[in-house]
Amino acid sequence: MTQSTHDLPDDNTDLLTEIAVAYYQDGATQEEISKKFSVSRAKIGRMLKQARDEGIVEITVKYHPVFSAKIEQRLIERFGVKRALVALDQPNEEQQRLQVAGLVAKYMSNSLQNGTVVTVGQGRNVSAVAHHTGVITQRDCKFVCGIGGIHPRGGMFNADHICRQFAKVYGGSSETLYAPAYAENREQKLAFMQNGTVKQTLDLARKADVALVGIGDMSENSYMVDLGWFTPDEVVQARLHQGVVGDFAGYDFFDIQGNAAETVMSDRVIGLGIEEYRPIAEVIAIAAENSKPLALLGALRTGVVDVIATSVSNALTVLNLDEKMK
């Protein structure tokens, strides 16, 4: 029995689902569905849109490997990086982070050798690589903290925790930087930097073969603000007055052109600065979240990054931004 138009309220979830299945799964045309339900084609079109808006239908574009390879090649040519690890876009931030982390974990497993020294940064993205559940070939690598320790609430995002996790996964060893990541003021920072134990670990971190770091964005909702290292106002002022768009490994803050920016935050970090990463043969930088295109562009323009890991949408946005700003 055919239903009439006035029997089809737009909020009928069962009907929206039935029409969506007919169109997207069974391949029926809007004309065929229109006749079946005695509904105008215009209304079918509106209902299909409603089904998408309400999440009854989720459309995912599957990128062909050749498409991803082309994006990687464009990043390599544009910014002079050695490799670009570009993950398919995911529906939420956590899945995106895990997808990017999986690419980085696989890349590291294939490239690290016995005796390799890896300087490790902090944060959610770097931690996700260390906690990736894929198969890792055992290697006698040493993982060294490139930045000090953080508040206990930072737990698994702490560089020391990440180093220990990497050492466990690879069957290697780790070295802790026995200092806070962020001092209360410049004087306190300088005192820590003079400490023999701190100097010894940072010297080893500077001489590493590989570095794995995260790229942060300058947001009053950022990880650093959340942990109380910087106030929302300090972040806003850095953005407004110094043009800061991101941070490299939780240390140096830079603008959209990739130039280091001196801020009240710069004098409080205990760890390697961006110029100290430059001599390291392979610096792998991660920026998974879709809030980070500006930070990613600034980081790529520093010339320090050798391998970039991000999402398709971030990569395309960065390439478009770079083109428009020339």
Coordinates of C-alpha atoms in Angstrom, one line a residue:
M1 CA 0.0 0.0 0.0
T2 CA 1.4 3.4 -1.0
Q3 CA 1.6 6.2 1.6
S4 CA 0.4 9.7 0.8
T5 CA 2.5 12.8 1.1
H6 CA 0.7 14.1 4.1
D7 CA 1.5 10.9 6.0
L8 CA 5.2 11.5 5.8
P9 CA 6.4 13.9 8.6
D10 CA 10.0 15.0 8.2
D11 CA 10.8 13.8 11.8
N12 CA 10.0 10.1 11.0
T13 CA 13.3 8.5 11.7
D14 CA 12.2 5.1 10.5
L15 CA 11.1 6.5 7.2
L16 CA 14.2 8.6 6.8
T17 CA 16.2 5.5 7.4
E18 CA 14.2 3.5 4.8
I19 CA 14.6 6.2 2.2
A20 CA 18.3 6.5 2.9
V21 CA 18.8 2.7 2.6
A22 CA 16.9 2.7 -0.7
Y23 CA 19.0 5.5 -2.1
Y24 CA 22.5 4.9 -0.7
Q25 CA 22.6 1.2 -0.3
D26 CA 20.1 -0.2 -2.8
G27 CA 20.9 2.3 -5.5
A28 CA 17.3 3.4 -6.2
T29 CA 17.0 6.8 -7.9
Q30 CA 15.2 9.7 -6.3
E31 CA 12.5 9.4 -9.0
E32 CA 11.9 5.7 -8.1
I33 CA 11.7 6.5 -4.4
S34 CA 9.4 9.4 -5.1
K35 CA 7.0 7.1 -6.9
K36 CA 7.2 4.4 -4.3
F37 CA 6.2 6.7 -1.4
S38 CA 4.1 9.2 -3.5
V39 CA 6.4 12.0 -2.4
S40 CA 7.7 14.8 -4.6
R41 CA 11.4 14.5 -5.7
A42 CA 12.0 17.8 -4.0
K43 CA 10.8 16.4 -0.7
I44 CA 12.9 13.2 -1.2
G45 CA 15.9 15.4 -1.7
R46 CA 15.2 17.3 1.6
M47 CA 14.7 14.1 3.5
L48 CA 18.0 12.6 2.2
K49 CA 19.7 15.9 3.4
Q50 CA 17.9 15.5 6.8
A51 CA 19.1 11.9 7.1
R52 CA 22.7 13.2 6.6
D53 CA 22.3 16.1 9.0
E54 CA 20.8 13.8 11.7
G55 CA 23.6 11.3 11.3
I56 CA 21.4 8.5 10.0
V57 CA 23.7 8.6 7.0
E58 CA 27.4 9.2 7.3
I59 CA 29.3 9.8 4.1
T60 CA 33.0 8.9 4.1
V61 CA 35.2 9.6 1.1
K62 CA 37.7 6.8 0.6
Y63 CA 40.9 8.2 -0.7
H64 CA 42.8 6.2 -3.3
P65 CA 46.4 5.5 -2.3
V66 CA 47.5 7.4 -5.4
F67 CA 45.7 10.4 -4.1
S68 CA 47.4 10.3 -0.7
A69 CA 50.8 9.8 -2.5
K70 CA 50.2 12.9 -4.6
I71 CA 49.5 15.0 -1.4
E72 CA 52.7 13.6 0.1
Q73 CA 54.7 14.5 -3.0
R74 CA 53.3 18.0 -3.0
L75 CA 54.4 18.5 0.7
I76 CA 57.8 17.1 -0.1
E77 CA 58.3 19.4 -3.1
R78 CA 56.8 22.5 -1.4
F79 CA 58.6 22.3 2.0
G80 CA 61.7 20.2 1.3
V81 CA 60.7 17.5 3.8
K82 CA 62.1 13.9 3.4
R83 CA 58.8 12.2 4.0
A84 CA 55.1 13.1 4.6
L85 CA 52.9 10.6 6.4
V86 CA 49.4 11.6 5.5
A87 CA 46.5 9.8 7.3
L88 CA 42.9 9.5 6.0
D89 CA 40.5 11.9 7.7
Q90 CA 38.6 10.4 10.6
P91 CA 35.2 11.4 12.2
N92 CA 36.7 12.7 15.5
E93 CA 39.9 13.9 17.1
E94 CA 40.8 10.8 19.0
Q95 CA 40.4 8.5 16.0
Q96 CA 42.4 11.0 13.9
R97 CA 45.2 11.0 16.4
L98 CA 45.3 7.2 16.5
Q99 CA 45.3 7.0 12.6
V100 CA 48.3 9.4 12.4
A101 CA 50.1 7.6 15.3
G102 CA 49.7 4.3 13.5
L103 CA 51.5 5.7 10.4
V104 CA 54.4 7.1 12.5
A105 CA 54.7 3.9 14.6
K106 CA 55.0 1.9 11.4
Y107 CA 57.5 4.3 9.9
M108 CA 59.7 4.2 13.1
S109 CA 59.5 0.4 13.3
N110 CA 60.9 0.2 9.7
S111 CA 63.6 2.8 10.1
L112 CA 65.0 2.6 13.7
Q113 CA 68.2 0.5 14.0
N114 CA 70.1 -1.0 16.9
G115 CA 72.0 1.7 18.7
T116 CA 69.7 4.5 17.4
V117 CA 69.2 7.4 19.9
V118 CA 65.8 9.0 19.8
T119 CA 64.9 12.4 21.4
V120 CA 61.3 12.3 22.5
G121 CA 58.9 15.2 23.1
Q122 CA 55.7 15.4 25.1
G123 CA 52.0 15.5 24.4
R124 CA 49.0 13.5 23.2
N125 CA 50.2 12.8 19.7
V126 CA 53.7 11.6 20.7
S127 CA 52.2 9.5 23.4
A128 CA 49.8 7.9 20.9
V129 CA 52.7 6.7 18.9
A130 CA 54.4 5.1 21.9
H131 CA 51.1 3.4 22.8
H132 CA 50.3 2.1 19.3
T133 CA 49.3 -1.5 19.5
G134 CA 50.8 -2.7 16.2
V135 CA 53.6 -5.2 15.8
I136 CA 57.0 -3.6 16.5
T137 CA 60.4 -5.1 15.6
Q138 CA 62.6 -5.2 18.7
R139 CA 65.5 -2.9 18.6
D140 CA 68.1 -1.8 21.1
C141 CA 67.3 1.9 20.9
K142 CA 67.7 4.6 23.5
F143 CA 64.9 7.0 24.1
V144 CA 65.8 10.3 25.7
C145 CA 63.6 13.1 27.0
G146 CA 63.9 16.3 25.0
I147 CA 61.9 18.2 27.6
G148 CA 61.4 18.0 31.4
G149 CA 58.7 16.5 33.5
I150 CA 55.1 17.7 33.8
H151 CA 52.4 17.9 36.4
P152 CA 51.1 14.5 37.5
R153 CA 47.8 15.2 35.7
G154 CA 49.8 15.1 32.5
G155 CA 50.7 11.4 33.3
M156 CA 50.9 9.5 30.0
F157 CA 51.6 12.7 28.0
N158 CA 54.8 13.3 30.0
A159 CA 58.0 12.9 27.9
D160 CA 59.5 10.6 30.6
H161 CA 56.4 8.3 30.5
I162 CA 56.5 8.2 26.7
C163 CA 60.3 7.3 26.7
R164 CA 59.7 4.5 29.1
Q165 CA 56.8 3.2 27.0
F166 CA 59.0 3.3 23.8
A167 CA 61.8 1.4 25.7
K168 CA 59.3 -1.2 26.8
V169 CA 57.9 -1.7 23.3
Y170 CA 61.2 -1.8 21.5
G171 CA 63.1 -3.6 24.2
G172 CA 65.5 -0.7 24.5
S173 CA 66.3 1.8 27.2
S174 CA 65.2 5.3 28.3
E175 CA 66.8 8.3 29.9
T176 CA 64.8 10.8 32.1
L177 CA 65.4 14.6 32.1
Y178 CA 65.3 15.3 35.9
A179 CA 63.8 18.8 35.7
P180 CA 60.3 20.3 35.3
A181 CA 59.2 21.1 31.8
Y182 CA 58.2 24.6 32.8
A183 CA 60.0 26.7 35.4
E184 CA 58.2 29.4 37.3
N185 CA 60.5 32.1 36.0
R186 CA 63.7 32.6 33.9
E187 CA 66.0 32.5 37.0
Q188 CA 64.7 29.2 38.0
K189 CA 65.1 27.8 34.5
L190 CA 68.7 29.0 34.3
A191 CA 69.5 27.3 37.6
F192 CA 68.1 24.0 36.3
M193 CA 70.0 24.3 33.1
Q194 CA 73.3 24.6 35.0
N195 CA 72.7 21.4 36.9
G196 CA 75.2 18.7 35.8
T197 CA 72.6 15.9 35.6
V198 CA 70.3 18.0 33.5
K199 CA 73.1 19.2 31.2
Q200 CA 74.2 15.5 30.6
T201 CA 70.8 14.4 29.5
L202 CA 70.2 17.4 27.3
D203 CA 73.7 16.9 25.7
L204 CA 72.6 13.3 24.8
A205 CA 69.3 14.6 23.5
R206 CA 71.1 17.1 21.2
K207 CA 73.2 14.3 19.7
A208 CA 70.3 12.0 18.9
D209 CA 69.9 10.4 15.5
V210 CA 66.1 10.9 15.5
A211 CA 63.7 13.2 17.2
L212 CA 59.9 12.7 17.6
V213 CA 58.0 15.8 18.6
G214 CA 54.5 17.3 18.6
I215 CA 53.4 20.6 17.0
G216 CA 51.2 22.6 19.3
D217 CA 48.6 25.3 18.4
M218 CA 48.3 28.5 20.2
S219 CA 44.9 28.2 21.8
E220 CA 43.5 29.3 25.2
N221 CA 42.1 25.8 25.3
S222 CA 45.4 24.1 24.6
Y223 CA 47.0 21.3 26.5
M224 CA 49.5 23.7 28.1
V225 CA 46.8 26.0 29.4
D226 CA 44.8 23.0 30.6
L227 CA 47.7 21.9 32.7
G228 CA 48.2 25.4 34.1
W229 CA 51.6 26.1 32.7
F230 CA 50.5 29.2 31.0
T231 CA 47.4 31.4 31.5
P232 CA 44.8 31.9 28.8
D233 CA 45.8 35.6 28.8
E234 CA 49.5 34.8 28.2
V235 CA 48.5 32.7 25.2
V236 CA 46.2 35.3 23.8
Q237 CA 48.8 38.1 24.2
A238 CA 51.4 35.9 22.4
R239 CA 49.0 35.5 19.5
L240 CA 48.0 39.1 19.3
H241 CA 51.4 40.8 19.9
Q242 CA 54.0 38.3 18.6
G243 CA 51.9 36.7 15.9
V244 CA 52.5 33.2 17.5
V245 CA 50.7 30.4 15.8
G246 CA 52.3 27.3 17.4
D247 CA 55.0 25.7 19.5
F248 CA 57.6 23.2 18.5
A249 CA 58.1 20.3 20.9
G250 CA 56.5 22.4 23.7
Y251 CA 59.4 24.8 23.6
D252 CA 60.0 27.4 21.0
F253 CA 57.0 29.5 19.8
F254 CA 56.9 30.6 16.2
D255 CA 54.9 32.7 13.8
I256 CA 53.3 31.8 10.5
Q257 CA 56.5 32.4 8.6
G258 CA 58.4 29.9 10.8
N259 CA 60.3 32.6 12.7
A260 CA 61.0 32.1 16.4
A261 CA 58.9 34.5 18.6
E262 CA 60.2 35.7 22.0
T263 CA 57.4 35.5 24.5
V264 CA 57.0 35.4 28.3
M265 CA 56.6 31.6 27.8
S266 CA 59.9 31.1 26.0
D267 CA 62.0 31.8 29.1
R268 CA 60.4 29.1 31.2
V269 CA 60.9 25.9 29.2
I270 CA 63.6 23.4 30.3
G271 CA 64.4 21.3 27.2
L272 CA 65.7 21.5 23.7
G273 CA 64.9 24.6 21.6
I274 CA 64.1 24.5 17.9
E275 CA 67.6 25.4 16.8
E276 CA 69.0 22.4 18.8
Y277 CA 66.7 20.1 16.8
R278 CA 68.1 21.4 13.5
P279 CA 71.3 19.3 13.6
I280 CA 69.4 16.1 14.4
A281 CA 69.4 14.0 11.2
E282 CA 65.7 13.1 11.2
V283 CA 63.1 15.2 13.0
I284 CA 59.6 13.7 12.9
A285 CA 56.8 16.2 13.8
I286 CA 53.2 15.3 14.4
A287 CA 50.1 17.5 14.1
A288 CA 47.0 15.3 13.9
E289 CA 44.2 17.6 15.1
N290 CA 42.2 19.6 12.5
S291 CA 42.8 22.8 14.6
K292 CA 46.5 22.9 13.6
P293 CA 46.9 24.0 10.0
L294 CA 48.5 27.4 10.9
A295 CA 50.8 25.8 13.4
L296 CA 51.7 23.1 10.9
L297 CA 52.5 25.6 8.2
G298 CA 54.7 27.7 10.6
A299 CA 56.5 24.5 11.7
L300 CA 57.2 23.4 8.1
R301 CA 58.5 26.9 7.3
T302 CA 61.1 26.6 10.1
G303 CA 63.0 24.1 7.9
V304 CA 63.6 21.9 11.0
V305 CA 61.1 19.2 10.1
D306 CA 62.3 16.2 8.1
V307 CA 59.2 14.0 8.3
I308 CA 55.7 15.4 8.8
A309 CA 52.8 13.4 10.0
T310 CA 49.2 14.8 9.7
S311 CA 45.8 14.3 8.1
V312 CA 44.6 14.7 4.5
S313 CA 42.5 17.8 5.4
N314 CA 45.4 19.4 7.3
A315 CA 47.8 18.7 4.5
L316 CA 45.5 20.2 1.8
T317 CA 44.8 23.2 4.0
V318 CA 48.5 23.8 4.6
L319 CA 49.2 23.6 0.9
N320 CA 46.4 26.0 0.0
L321 CA 47.4 28.5 2.7
D322 CA 51.0 28.4 1.6
E323 CA 50.0 29.0 -2.0
K324 CA 47.7 32.0 -1.1
M325 CA 50.3 33.6 1.1
K326 CA 52.9 33.8 -1.6

